[in-house]
Short mmCIF file of C-alpha atoms and ligand atoms in Angstrom, two decimals:
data_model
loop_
_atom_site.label_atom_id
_atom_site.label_comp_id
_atom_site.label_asym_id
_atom_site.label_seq_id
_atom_site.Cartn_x
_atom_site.Cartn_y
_atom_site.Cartn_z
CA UNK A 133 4.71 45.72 86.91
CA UNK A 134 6.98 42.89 87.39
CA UNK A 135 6.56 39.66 86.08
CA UNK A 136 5.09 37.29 88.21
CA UNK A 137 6.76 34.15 88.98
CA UNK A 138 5.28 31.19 87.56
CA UNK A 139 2.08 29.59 88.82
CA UNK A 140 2.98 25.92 88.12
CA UNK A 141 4.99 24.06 86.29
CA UNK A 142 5.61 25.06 82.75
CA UNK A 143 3.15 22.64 80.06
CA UNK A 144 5.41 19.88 79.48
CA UNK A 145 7.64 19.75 81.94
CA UNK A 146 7.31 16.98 84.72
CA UNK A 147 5.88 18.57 88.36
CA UNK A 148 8.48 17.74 90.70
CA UNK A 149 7.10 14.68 93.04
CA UNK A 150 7.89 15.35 96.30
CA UNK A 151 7.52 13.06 98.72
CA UNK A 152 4.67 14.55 101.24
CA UNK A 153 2.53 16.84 99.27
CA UNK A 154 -0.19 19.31 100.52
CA UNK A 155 -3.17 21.38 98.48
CA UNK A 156 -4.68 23.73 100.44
CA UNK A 157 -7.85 25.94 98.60
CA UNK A 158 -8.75 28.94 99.61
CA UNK A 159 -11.25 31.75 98.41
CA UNK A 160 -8.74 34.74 97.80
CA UNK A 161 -5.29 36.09 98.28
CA UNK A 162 -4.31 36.32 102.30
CA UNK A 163 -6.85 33.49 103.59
CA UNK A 164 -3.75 31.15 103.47
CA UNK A 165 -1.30 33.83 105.11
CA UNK A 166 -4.14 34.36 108.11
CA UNK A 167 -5.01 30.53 108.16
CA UNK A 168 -2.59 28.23 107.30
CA UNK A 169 1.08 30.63 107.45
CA UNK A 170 3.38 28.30 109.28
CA UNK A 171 1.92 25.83 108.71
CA UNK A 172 2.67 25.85 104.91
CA UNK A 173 6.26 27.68 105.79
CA UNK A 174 6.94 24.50 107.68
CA UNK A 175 5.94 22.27 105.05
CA UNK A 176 8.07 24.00 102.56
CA UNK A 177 10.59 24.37 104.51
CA UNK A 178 10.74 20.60 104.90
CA UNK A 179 10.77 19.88 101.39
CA UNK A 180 7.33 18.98 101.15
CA UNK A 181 5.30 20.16 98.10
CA UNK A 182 2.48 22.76 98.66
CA UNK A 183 0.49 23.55 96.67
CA UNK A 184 -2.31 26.58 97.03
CA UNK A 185 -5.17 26.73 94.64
CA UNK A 186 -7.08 30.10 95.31
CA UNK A 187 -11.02 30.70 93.86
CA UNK A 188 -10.75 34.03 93.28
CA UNK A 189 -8.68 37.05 93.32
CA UNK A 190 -10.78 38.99 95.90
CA UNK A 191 -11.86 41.97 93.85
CA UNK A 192 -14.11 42.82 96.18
CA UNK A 193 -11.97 43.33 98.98
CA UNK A 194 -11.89 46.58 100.49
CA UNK A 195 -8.12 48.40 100.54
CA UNK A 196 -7.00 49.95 103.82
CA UNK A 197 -4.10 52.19 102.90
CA UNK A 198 -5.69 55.24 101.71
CA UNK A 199 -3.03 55.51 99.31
CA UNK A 200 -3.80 52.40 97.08
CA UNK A 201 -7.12 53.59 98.06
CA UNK A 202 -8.53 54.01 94.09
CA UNK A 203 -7.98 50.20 93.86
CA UNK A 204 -11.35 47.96 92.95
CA UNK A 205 -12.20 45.28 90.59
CA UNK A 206 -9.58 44.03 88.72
CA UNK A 207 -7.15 46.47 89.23
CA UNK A 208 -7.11 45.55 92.96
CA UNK A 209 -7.47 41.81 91.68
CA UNK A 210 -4.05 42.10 89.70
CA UNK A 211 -2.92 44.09 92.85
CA UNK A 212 -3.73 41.31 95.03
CA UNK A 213 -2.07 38.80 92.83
CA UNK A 214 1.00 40.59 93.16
CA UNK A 215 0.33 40.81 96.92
CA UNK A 216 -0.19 36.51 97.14
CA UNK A 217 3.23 36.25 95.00
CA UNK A 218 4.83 38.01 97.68
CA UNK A 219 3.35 36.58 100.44
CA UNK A 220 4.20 33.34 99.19
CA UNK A 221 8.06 34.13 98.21
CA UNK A 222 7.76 34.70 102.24
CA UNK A 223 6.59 31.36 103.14
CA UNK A 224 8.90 29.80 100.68
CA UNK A 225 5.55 28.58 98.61
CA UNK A 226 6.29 28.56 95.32
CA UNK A 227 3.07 26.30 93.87
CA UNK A 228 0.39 28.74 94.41
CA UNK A 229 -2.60 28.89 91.10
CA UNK A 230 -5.95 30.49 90.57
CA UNK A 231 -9.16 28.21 90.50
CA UNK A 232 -9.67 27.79 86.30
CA UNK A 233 -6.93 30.72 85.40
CA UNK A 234 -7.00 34.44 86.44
CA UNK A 235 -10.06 36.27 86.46
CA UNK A 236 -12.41 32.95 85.80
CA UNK A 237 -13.98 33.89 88.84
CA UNK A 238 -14.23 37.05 90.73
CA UNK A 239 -15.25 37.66 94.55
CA UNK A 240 -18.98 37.53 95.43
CA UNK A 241 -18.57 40.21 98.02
CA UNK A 242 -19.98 39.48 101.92
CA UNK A 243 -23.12 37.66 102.25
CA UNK A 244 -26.65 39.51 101.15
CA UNK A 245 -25.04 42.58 98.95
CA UNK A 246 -26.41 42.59 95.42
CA UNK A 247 -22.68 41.34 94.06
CA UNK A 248 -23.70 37.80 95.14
CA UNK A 249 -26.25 38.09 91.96
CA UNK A 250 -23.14 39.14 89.60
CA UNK A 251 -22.56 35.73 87.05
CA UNK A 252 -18.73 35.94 87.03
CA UNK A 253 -18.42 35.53 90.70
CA UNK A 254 -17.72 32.42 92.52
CA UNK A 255 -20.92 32.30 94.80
CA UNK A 256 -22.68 31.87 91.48
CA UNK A 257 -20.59 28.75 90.08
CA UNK A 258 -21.55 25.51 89.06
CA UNK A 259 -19.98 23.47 92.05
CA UNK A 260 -19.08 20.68 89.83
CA UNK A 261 -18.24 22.62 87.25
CA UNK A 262 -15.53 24.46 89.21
CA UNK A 263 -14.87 21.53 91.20
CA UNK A 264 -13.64 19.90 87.42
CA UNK A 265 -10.86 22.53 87.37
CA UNK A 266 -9.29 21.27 91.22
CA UNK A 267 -9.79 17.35 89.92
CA UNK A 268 -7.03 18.59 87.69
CA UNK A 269 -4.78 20.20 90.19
CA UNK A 270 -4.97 17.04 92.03
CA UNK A 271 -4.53 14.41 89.57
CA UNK A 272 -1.60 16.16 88.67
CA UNK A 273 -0.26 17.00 92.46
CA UNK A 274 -1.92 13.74 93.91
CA UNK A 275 -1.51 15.50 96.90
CA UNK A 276 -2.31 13.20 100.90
CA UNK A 277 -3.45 15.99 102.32
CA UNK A 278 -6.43 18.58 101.71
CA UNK A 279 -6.77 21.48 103.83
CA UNK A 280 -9.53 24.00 103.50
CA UNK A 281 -12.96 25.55 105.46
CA UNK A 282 -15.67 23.53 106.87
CA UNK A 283 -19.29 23.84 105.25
CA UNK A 284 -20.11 26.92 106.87
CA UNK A 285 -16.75 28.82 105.24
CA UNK A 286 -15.48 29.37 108.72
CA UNK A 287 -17.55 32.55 109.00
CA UNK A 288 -20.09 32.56 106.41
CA UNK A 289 -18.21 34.41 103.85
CA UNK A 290 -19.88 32.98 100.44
CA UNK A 291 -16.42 32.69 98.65
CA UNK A 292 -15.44 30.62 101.76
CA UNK A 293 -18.42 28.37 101.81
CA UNK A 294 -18.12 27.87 97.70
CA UNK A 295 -14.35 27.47 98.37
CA UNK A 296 -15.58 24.21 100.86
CA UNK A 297 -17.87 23.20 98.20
CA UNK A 298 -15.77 22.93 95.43
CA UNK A 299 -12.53 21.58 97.24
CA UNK A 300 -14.75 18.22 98.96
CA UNK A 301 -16.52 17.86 96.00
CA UNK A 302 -13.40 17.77 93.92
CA UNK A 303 -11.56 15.28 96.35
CA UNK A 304 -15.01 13.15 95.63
CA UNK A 305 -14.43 13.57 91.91
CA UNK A 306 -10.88 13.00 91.46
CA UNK A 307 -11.21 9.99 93.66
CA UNK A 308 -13.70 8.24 90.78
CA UNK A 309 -11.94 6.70 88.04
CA UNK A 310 -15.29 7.26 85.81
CA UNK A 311 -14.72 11.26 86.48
CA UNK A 312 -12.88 12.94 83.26
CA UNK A 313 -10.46 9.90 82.74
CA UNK A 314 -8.83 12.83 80.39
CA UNK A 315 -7.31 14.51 83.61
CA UNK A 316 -5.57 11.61 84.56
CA UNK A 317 -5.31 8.82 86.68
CA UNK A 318 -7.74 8.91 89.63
CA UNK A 319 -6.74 10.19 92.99
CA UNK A 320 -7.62 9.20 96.18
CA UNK A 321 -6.62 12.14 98.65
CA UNK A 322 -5.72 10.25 102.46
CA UNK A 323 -6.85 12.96 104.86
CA UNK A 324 -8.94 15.71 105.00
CA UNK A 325 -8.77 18.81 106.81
CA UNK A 326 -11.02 21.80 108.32
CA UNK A 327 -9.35 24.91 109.66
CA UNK A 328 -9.98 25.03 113.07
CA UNK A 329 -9.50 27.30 116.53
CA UNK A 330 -9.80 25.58 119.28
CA UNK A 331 -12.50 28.19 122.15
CA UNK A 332 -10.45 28.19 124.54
CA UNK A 333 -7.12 29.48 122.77
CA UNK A 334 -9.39 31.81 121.38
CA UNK A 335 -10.45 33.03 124.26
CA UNK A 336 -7.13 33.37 126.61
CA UNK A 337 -6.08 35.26 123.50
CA UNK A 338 -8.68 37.90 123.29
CA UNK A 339 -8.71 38.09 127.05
CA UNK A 340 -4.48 39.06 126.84
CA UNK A 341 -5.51 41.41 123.65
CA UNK A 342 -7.63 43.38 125.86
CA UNK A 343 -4.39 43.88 128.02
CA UNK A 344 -2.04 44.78 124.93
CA UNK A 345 -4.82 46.81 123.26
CA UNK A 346 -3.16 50.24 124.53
CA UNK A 347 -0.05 49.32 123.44
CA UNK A 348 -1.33 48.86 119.63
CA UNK A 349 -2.20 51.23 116.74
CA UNK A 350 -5.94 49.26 116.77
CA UNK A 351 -8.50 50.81 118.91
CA UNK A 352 -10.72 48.19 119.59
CA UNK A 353 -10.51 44.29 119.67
CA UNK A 354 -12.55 42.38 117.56
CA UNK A 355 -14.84 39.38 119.37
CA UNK A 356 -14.60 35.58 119.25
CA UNK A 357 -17.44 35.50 116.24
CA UNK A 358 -15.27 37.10 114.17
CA UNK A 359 -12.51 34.59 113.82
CA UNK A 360 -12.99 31.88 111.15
CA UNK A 361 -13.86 28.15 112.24
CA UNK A 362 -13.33 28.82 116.53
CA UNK A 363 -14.98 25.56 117.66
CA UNK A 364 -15.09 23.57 121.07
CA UNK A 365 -11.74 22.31 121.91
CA UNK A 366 -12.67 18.42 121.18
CA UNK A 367 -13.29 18.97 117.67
CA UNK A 368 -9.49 19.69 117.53
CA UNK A 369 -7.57 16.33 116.09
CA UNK A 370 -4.47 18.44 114.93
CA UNK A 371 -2.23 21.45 115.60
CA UNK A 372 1.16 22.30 114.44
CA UNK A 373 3.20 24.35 116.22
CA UNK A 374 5.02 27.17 113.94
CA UNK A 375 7.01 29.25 116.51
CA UNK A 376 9.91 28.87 114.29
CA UNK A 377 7.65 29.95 111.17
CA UNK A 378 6.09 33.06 112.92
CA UNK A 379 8.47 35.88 111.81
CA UNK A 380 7.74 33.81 108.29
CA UNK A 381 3.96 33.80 108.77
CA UNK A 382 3.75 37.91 110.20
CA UNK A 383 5.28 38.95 106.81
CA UNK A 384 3.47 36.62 104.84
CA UNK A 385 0.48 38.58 105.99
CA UNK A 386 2.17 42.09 105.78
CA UNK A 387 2.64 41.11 102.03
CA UNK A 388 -1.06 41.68 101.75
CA UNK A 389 -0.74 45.19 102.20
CA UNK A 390 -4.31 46.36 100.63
CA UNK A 391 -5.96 44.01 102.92
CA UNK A 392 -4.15 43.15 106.49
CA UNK A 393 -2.57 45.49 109.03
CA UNK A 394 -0.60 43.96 111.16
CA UNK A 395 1.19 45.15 114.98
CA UNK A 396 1.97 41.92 116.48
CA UNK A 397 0.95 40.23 118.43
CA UNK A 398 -2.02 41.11 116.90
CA UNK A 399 -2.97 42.29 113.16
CA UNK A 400 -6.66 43.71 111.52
CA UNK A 401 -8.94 43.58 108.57
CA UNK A 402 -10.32 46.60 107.01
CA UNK A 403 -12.56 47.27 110.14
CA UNK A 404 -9.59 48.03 112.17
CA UNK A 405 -10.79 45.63 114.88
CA UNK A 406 -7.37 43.68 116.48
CA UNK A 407 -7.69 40.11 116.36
CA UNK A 408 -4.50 37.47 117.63
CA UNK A 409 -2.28 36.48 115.27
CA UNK A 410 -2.39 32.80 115.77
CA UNK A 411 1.33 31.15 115.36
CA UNK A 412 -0.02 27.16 116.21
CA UNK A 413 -2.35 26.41 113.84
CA UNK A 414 -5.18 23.81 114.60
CA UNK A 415 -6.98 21.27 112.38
CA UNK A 416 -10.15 19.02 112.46
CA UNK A 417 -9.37 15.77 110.54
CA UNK A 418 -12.56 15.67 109.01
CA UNK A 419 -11.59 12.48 106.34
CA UNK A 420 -9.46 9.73 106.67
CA UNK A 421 -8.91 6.73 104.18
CA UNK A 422 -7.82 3.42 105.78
CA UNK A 423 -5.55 3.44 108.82
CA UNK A 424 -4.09 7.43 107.96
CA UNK A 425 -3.49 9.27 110.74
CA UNK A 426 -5.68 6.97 113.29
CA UNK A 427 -5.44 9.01 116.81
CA UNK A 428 -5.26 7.53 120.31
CA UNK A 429 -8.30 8.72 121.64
CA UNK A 430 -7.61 12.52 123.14
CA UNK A 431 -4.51 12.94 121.53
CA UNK A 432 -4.01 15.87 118.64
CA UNK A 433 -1.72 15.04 115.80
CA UNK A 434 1.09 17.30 115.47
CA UNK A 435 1.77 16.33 111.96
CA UNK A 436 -0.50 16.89 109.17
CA UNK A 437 1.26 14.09 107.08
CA UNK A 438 0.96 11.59 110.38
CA UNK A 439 -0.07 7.97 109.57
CA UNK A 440 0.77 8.31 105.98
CA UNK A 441 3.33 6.33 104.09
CA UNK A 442 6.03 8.61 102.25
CA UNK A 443 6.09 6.46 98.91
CA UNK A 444 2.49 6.53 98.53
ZN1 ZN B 218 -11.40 35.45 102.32
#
């Protein structure tokens, strides 16, 4: 085992305040690889500061080489951690922090299995409770942008929907100078964000996946259903181009070896379905304070930081 680098800033030495500062929260290691990947290379890249808090260190996750195979529970959890650090050493990330500390709360499995009852796992937090542990994160990061799922978890995954929970509740919290005055000065996060696909890039993409499928070590194509927060193309306020973060993003998810195959254009889960590998990333501006970010009608932002004043 090699030592992993380090989470955060070390205690008493002052975070470094960039500029333009991002938290995304996600429920475990390779959601931000899959979701966000150039989007957060790009940010780094540009000297912004991003920052990923994720819930949990998906335990329950099931391996696909058959060689790591005899990996579960918290030896695949230390695995994966392992697996985010690299991923993130590929997108140049070098904030990235478990919800609360390692192992404070495990994956709750898919939706209706019996692991959903287990009381260390995230679907089975206090909301607020976990929520207090992001207030932190962003008093301290007083990050302008939030990125994470919308209420449904972008599939229905319950770490995903928890992971929503907690990260707009805590952007309510830290925002309330009556919350845990301990943690530090309030913070009032400018804009808000959903990971989105727009249906129509979804679908010209599945349509050319049924065309590549021969060409690929996948067998079949997943469907539309299966891919996270695909919405009508209105809904859209924001995408960010990251053709020159793809090759970044494509290893970035090849880092999560237990969990992601991936034969671009294309890559799969553990059910060995293809899905596109998505290298513009969309975004539904779901909160806005004052005049951040304000959109000519029909128009899609192509910044996440648009609208917002550097030295805030
Ligand atoms: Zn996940």
């Amino acid at each position: 085992m090699t030592e992993l680098p380090s989470p955060g800033p070390r205690p008493g030495e002052p975070p470094s305040r960039s500029a333009r500062r991002l938290l995304l929260v996600h429920a475990h290691p390779d959601d931000e690889s899959i979701n966000n990947g150039v989007t957060m290379a790009r940010y780094a890249a540009e000297g912004a500061q991003v920052t990923l808090v994720t819930c949990t260190l998906g335990e329950r996750g099931e391996v696909i080489p058959s060689e790591l195979g005899h990996l579960a529970g918290a030896a695949l959890g230390a695995h994966r951690r392992h697996e985010l650090a690299a991923a993130m050493g590929e997108l140049g990330v070098t904030d990235f922090r478990l919800l609360g500390g390692a192992g404070r709360y495990q994956d709750s499995g898919m939706m209706g299995l019996p692991d959903n009852d287990d009381p260390g796992c995230l679907w089975q937090a206090d909301v607020d409770q976990a929520a207090g542990y992001l207030v932190e994160t962003i008093r301290e990061v007083r990050p302008q942008v939030l990125v994470t799922y919308d209420d449904h978890g972008g599939y229905g995954h319950p770490d995903h929907i928890q992971a929503h929970r907690i990260a707009m509740r805590a952007a309510e919290l830290a925002a309330d100078p009556s919350v845990r005055p301990e943690l530090g000065a309030p913070w009032r996060i400018a804009k808000v964000y959903w990971n989105r696909v727009p249906r129509s890039v979804a679908e010209a993409a599945f349509a050319r996946l049924q065309e590549e499928l021969p060409g690929l070590p996948f067998d079949k194509s997943a469907d539309i259903d299966d891919v996270p927060g695909v919405v009508d193309d209105e809904r859209i306020t924001t995408e960010i181009d990251g053709t020159a973060h793809a090759f970044a993003k494509a290893a970035a998810m090849r880092a999560h070896v237990t969990q992601i195959e991936v034969a671009e254009p294309c890559f799969a889960l553990s059910n060995e379905l293809a899905q596109p590998l998505f290298t513009t990333e969309y975004y539904e501006l779901v909160h806005r304070e004052g005049a951040a970010g304000r959109q000519h009608a029909g128009e899609r932002e192509t910044d996440l930081f648009a609208g917002i004043e550097e030295a805030s």
